Amino acid sequence: QVLLAESGGGLVQAGGSLRLSCAASGRAFSRDVMAWFRQAPGKQREFVVAISRGGSTVTADSVKGRFTISRDNAKNTVYLQMNNLKPEDTAVYYCAADVNYGGPYTYPSPYDYWGQGTQVFVSS
């Protein structure tokens, strides 16, 4: 079974940091585009950041300079380092993988696999 499993979410004060992990199993994701999306209550799923198999990244303006995506292909794991967190970052964060390399990576539609999500709550 192909599985993406997020972890590392929790409650943090504004200005603090969290590191999310996405552990993949069932197949190798080293050749895939990996991304993080988030969804707050009452809002659509929102692109956060993506990373290519070569390590290039694209980052949403809302988190640029604060969030960093990285990948460790040997561990089949993707990370999201979140610094200087703000209350508006509160959301469920989802890990996603695109195996086809054929779509707009800032939208959910190209992604083939999704994790169950991990909750991040940032208090003021």
PDB file of C-alpha atoms in Angstrom:
ATOM      1  CA  GLN A   1       0.000   0.000   0.000  1.00  0.00           C
ATOM      2  CA  VAL A   2       1.292   3.454  -0.918  1.00  0.00           C
ATOM      3  CA  LEU A   3       1.150   5.730   2.072  1.00  0.00           C
ATOM      4  CA  LEU A   4       2.173   9.249   3.044  1.00  0.00           C
ATOM      5  CA  ALA A   5       2.109   9.854   6.772  1.00  0.00           C
ATOM      6  CA  GLU A   6       2.535  13.341   8.216  1.00  0.00           C
ATOM      7  CA  SER A   7       3.721  13.987  11.738  1.00  0.00           C
ATOM      8  CA  GLY A   8       5.065  16.807  13.849  1.00  0.00           C
ATOM      9  CA  GLY A   9       2.011  18.991  14.143  1.00  0.00           C
ATOM     10  CA  GLY A  10       0.892  20.491  17.396  1.00  0.00           C
ATOM     11  CA  LEU A  11       0.241  23.665  19.309  1.00  0.00           C
ATOM     12  CA  VAL A  12       2.821  26.435  19.276  1.00  0.00           C
ATOM     13  CA  GLN A  13       2.883  30.097  20.231  1.00  0.00           C
ATOM     14  CA  ALA A  14       3.191  32.795  17.602  1.00  0.00           C
ATOM     15  CA  GLY A  15       6.818  33.303  16.701  1.00  0.00           C
ATOM     16  CA  GLY A  16       7.689  29.716  17.423  1.00  0.00           C
ATOM     17  CA  SER A  17       8.769  26.906  15.140  1.00  0.00           C
ATOM     18  CA  LEU A  18       7.661  23.443  14.136  1.00  0.00           C
ATOM     19  CA  ARG A  19       9.118  20.815  11.857  1.00  0.00           C
ATOM     20  CA  LEU A  20       6.701  18.566  10.027  1.00  0.00           C
ATOM     21  CA  SER A  21       7.697  15.237   8.544  1.00  0.00           C
ATOM     22  CA  CYS A  22       6.135  13.211   5.761  1.00  0.00           C
ATOM     23  CA  ALA A  23       7.223   9.597   5.765  1.00  0.00           C
ATOM     24  CA  ALA A  24       6.472   7.693   2.574  1.00  0.00           C
ATOM     25  CA  SER A  25       6.061   3.963   2.239  1.00  0.00           C
ATOM     26  CA  GLY A  26       5.001   1.507  -0.430  1.00  0.00           C
ATOM     27  CA  ARG A  27       7.098   3.052  -3.181  1.00  0.00           C
ATOM     28  CA  ALA A  28      10.069   5.342  -3.654  1.00  0.00           C
ATOM     29  CA  PHE A  29       9.247   9.022  -4.024  1.00  0.00           C
ATOM     30  CA  SER A  30      12.708  10.182  -5.047  1.00  0.00           C
ATOM     31  CA  ARG A  31      11.614  10.963  -8.615  1.00  0.00           C
ATOM     32  CA  ASP A  32       8.387  12.712  -7.637  1.00  0.00           C
ATOM     33  CA  VAL A  33       7.468  16.296  -6.993  1.00  0.00           C
ATOM     34  CA  MET A  34       6.590  16.572  -3.327  1.00  0.00           C
ATOM     35  CA  ALA A  35       4.532  19.332  -1.804  1.00  0.00           C
ATOM     36  CA  TRP A  36       2.845  20.617   1.284  1.00  0.00           C
ATOM     37  CA  PHE A  37      -0.661  22.036   1.220  1.00  0.00           C
ATOM     38  CA  ARG A  38      -2.768  23.321   4.069  1.00  0.00           C
ATOM     39  CA  GLN A  39      -6.438  23.791   4.749  1.00  0.00           C
ATOM     40  CA  ALA A  40      -7.935  26.032   7.392  1.00  0.00           C
ATOM     41  CA  PRO A  41     -11.559  25.756   8.535  1.00  0.00           C
ATOM     42  CA  GLY A  42     -13.922  27.200   5.949  1.00  0.00           C
ATOM     43  CA  LYS A  43     -11.198  27.618   3.331  1.00  0.00           C
ATOM     44  CA  GLN A  44     -10.051  25.717   0.266  1.00  0.00           C
ATOM     45  CA  ARG A  45      -6.903  23.679   0.288  1.00  0.00           C
ATOM     46  CA  GLU A  46      -3.987  26.048  -0.224  1.00  0.00           C
ATOM     47  CA  PHE A  47      -0.569  25.488  -1.732  1.00  0.00           C
ATOM     48  CA  VAL A  48       2.333  26.047   0.631  1.00  0.00           C
ATOM     49  CA  VAL A  49       5.561  24.788  -0.937  1.00  0.00           C
ATOM     50  CA  ALA A  50       6.838  22.154  -3.383  1.00  0.00           C
ATOM     51  CA  ILE A  51      10.166  20.540  -4.154  1.00  0.00           C
ATOM     52  CA  SER A  52      11.350  18.787  -7.294  1.00  0.00           C
ATOM     53  CA  ARG A  53      13.388  15.625  -7.484  1.00  0.00           C
ATOM     54  CA  GLY A  54      16.431  17.822  -8.075  1.00  0.00           C
ATOM     55  CA  GLY A  55      15.779  19.981  -5.039  1.00  0.00           C
ATOM     56  CA  SER A  56      14.433  23.148  -6.626  1.00  0.00           C
ATOM     57  CA  THR A  57      11.523  24.712  -4.760  1.00  0.00           C
ATOM     58  CA  VAL A  58       8.568  26.996  -5.219  1.00  0.00           C
ATOM     59  CA  THR A  59       7.040  28.710  -2.214  1.00  0.00           C
ATOM     60  CA  ALA A  60       3.781  30.524  -1.617  1.00  0.00           C
ATOM     61  CA  ASP A  61       4.116  34.228  -0.897  1.00  0.00           C
ATOM     62  CA  SER A  62       2.290  33.820   2.392  1.00  0.00           C
ATOM     63  CA  VAL A  63       5.077  31.680   3.850  1.00  0.00           C
ATOM     64  CA  LYS A  64       8.109  32.792   1.863  1.00  0.00           C
ATOM     65  CA  GLY A  65      11.065  33.448   4.108  1.00  0.00           C
ATOM     66  CA  ARG A  66       9.505  31.502   6.962  1.00  0.00           C
ATOM     67  CA  PHE A  67       8.867  27.976   5.657  1.00  0.00           C
ATOM     68  CA  THR A  68      11.387  25.670   4.019  1.00  0.00           C
ATOM     69  CA  ILE A  69      10.781  22.325   2.358  1.00  0.00           C
ATOM     70  CA  SER A  70      13.481  19.685   2.126  1.00  0.00           C
ATOM     71  CA  ARG A  71      13.718  16.032   1.237  1.00  0.00           C
ATOM     72  CA  ASP A  72      15.839  13.096   2.237  1.00  0.00           C
ATOM     73  CA  ASN A  73      15.454  10.551  -0.525  1.00  0.00           C
ATOM     74  CA  ALA A  74      17.477   7.941   1.335  1.00  0.00           C
ATOM     75  CA  LYS A  75      14.870   8.049   4.084  1.00  0.00           C
ATOM     76  CA  ASN A  76      11.949   8.541   1.678  1.00  0.00           C
ATOM     77  CA  THR A  77      10.939  11.509   3.800  1.00  0.00           C
ATOM     78  CA  VAL A  78       9.988  15.125   3.155  1.00  0.00           C
ATOM     79  CA  TYR A  79      10.154  17.873   5.751  1.00  0.00           C
ATOM     80  CA  LEU A  80       8.592  21.250   6.304  1.00  0.00           C
ATOM     81  CA  GLN A  81      10.494  23.575   8.599  1.00  0.00           C
ATOM     82  CA  MET A  82       8.175  26.321   9.812  1.00  0.00           C
ATOM     83  CA  ASN A  83       9.680  29.331  11.549  1.00  0.00           C
ATOM     84  CA  ASN A  84       8.158  32.535  12.886  1.00  0.00           C
ATOM     85  CA  LEU A  85       4.729  30.967  12.930  1.00  0.00           C
ATOM     86  CA  LYS A  86       1.669  33.191  12.855  1.00  0.00           C
ATOM     87  CA  PRO A  87      -1.916  32.512  13.939  1.00  0.00           C
ATOM     88  CA  GLU A  88      -2.965  32.566  10.286  1.00  0.00           C
ATOM     89  CA  ASP A  89      -0.752  29.516   9.727  1.00  0.00           C
ATOM     90  CA  THR A  90      -3.222  27.469  11.749  1.00  0.00           C
ATOM     91  CA  ALA A  91      -4.456  24.675   9.486  1.00  0.00           C
ATOM     92  CA  VAL A  92      -4.295  20.994   8.736  1.00  0.00           C
ATOM     93  CA  TYR A  93      -1.116  20.415   6.748  1.00  0.00           C
ATOM     94  CA  TYR A  94      -1.082  17.758   4.033  1.00  0.00           C
ATOM     95  CA  CYS A  95       1.812  16.095   2.272  1.00  0.00           C
ATOM     96  CA  ALA A  96       1.326  15.256  -1.410  1.00  0.00           C
ATOM     97  CA  ALA A  97       3.231  13.499  -4.191  1.00  0.00           C
ATOM     98  CA  ASP A  98       2.996  13.906  -7.965  1.00  0.00           C
ATOM     99  CA  VAL A  99       4.328  10.976  -9.985  1.00  0.00           C
ATOM    100  CA  ASN A 100       3.488  12.293 -13.469  1.00  0.00           C
ATOM    101  CA  TYR A 101       5.300  15.652 -13.573  1.00  0.00           C
ATOM    102  CA  GLY A 102       2.648  17.080 -15.830  1.00  0.00           C
ATOM    103  CA  GLY A 103       0.684  19.696 -13.975  1.00  0.00           C
ATOM    104  CA  PRO A 104       0.670  23.034 -12.214  1.00  0.00           C
ATOM    105  CA  TYR A 105       2.354  22.214  -8.946  1.00  0.00           C
ATOM    106  CA  THR A 106       0.773  25.042  -7.012  1.00  0.00           C
ATOM    107  CA  TYR A 107      -2.659  23.437  -7.353  1.00  0.00           C
ATOM    108  CA  PRO A 108      -3.925  20.198  -5.804  1.00  0.00           C
ATOM    109  CA  SER A 109      -5.009  18.596  -9.090  1.00  0.00           C
ATOM    110  CA  PRO A 110      -1.683  17.086 -10.301  1.00  0.00           C
ATOM    111  CA  TYR A 111      -0.947  15.260  -7.071  1.00  0.00           C
ATOM    112  CA  ASP A 112      -1.560  11.538  -6.959  1.00  0.00           C
ATOM    113  CA  TYR A 113      -1.018  10.691  -3.310  1.00  0.00           C
ATOM    114  CA  TRP A 114      -2.011  12.523  -0.170  1.00  0.00           C
ATOM    115  CA  GLY A 115      -1.374  12.038   3.491  1.00  0.00           C
ATOM    116  CA  GLN A 116      -4.018  12.177   6.173  1.00  0.00           C
ATOM    117  CA  GLY A 117      -2.891  15.567   7.431  1.00  0.00           C
ATOM    118  CA  THR A 118      -1.432  16.871  10.653  1.00  0.00           C
ATOM    119  CA  GLN A 119      -2.928  19.719  12.652  1.00  0.00           C
ATOM    120  CA  VAL A 120      -0.931  22.861  13.338  1.00  0.00           C
ATOM    121  CA  PHE A 121      -2.377  25.389  15.758  1.00  0.00           C
ATOM    122  CA  VAL A 122      -0.623  28.688  16.366  1.00  0.00           C
ATOM    123  CA  SER A 123      -1.813  30.688  19.327  1.00  0.00           C
ATOM    124  CA  SER A 124      -1.466  34.439  19.675  1.00  0.00           C
TER     125      SER A 124
END
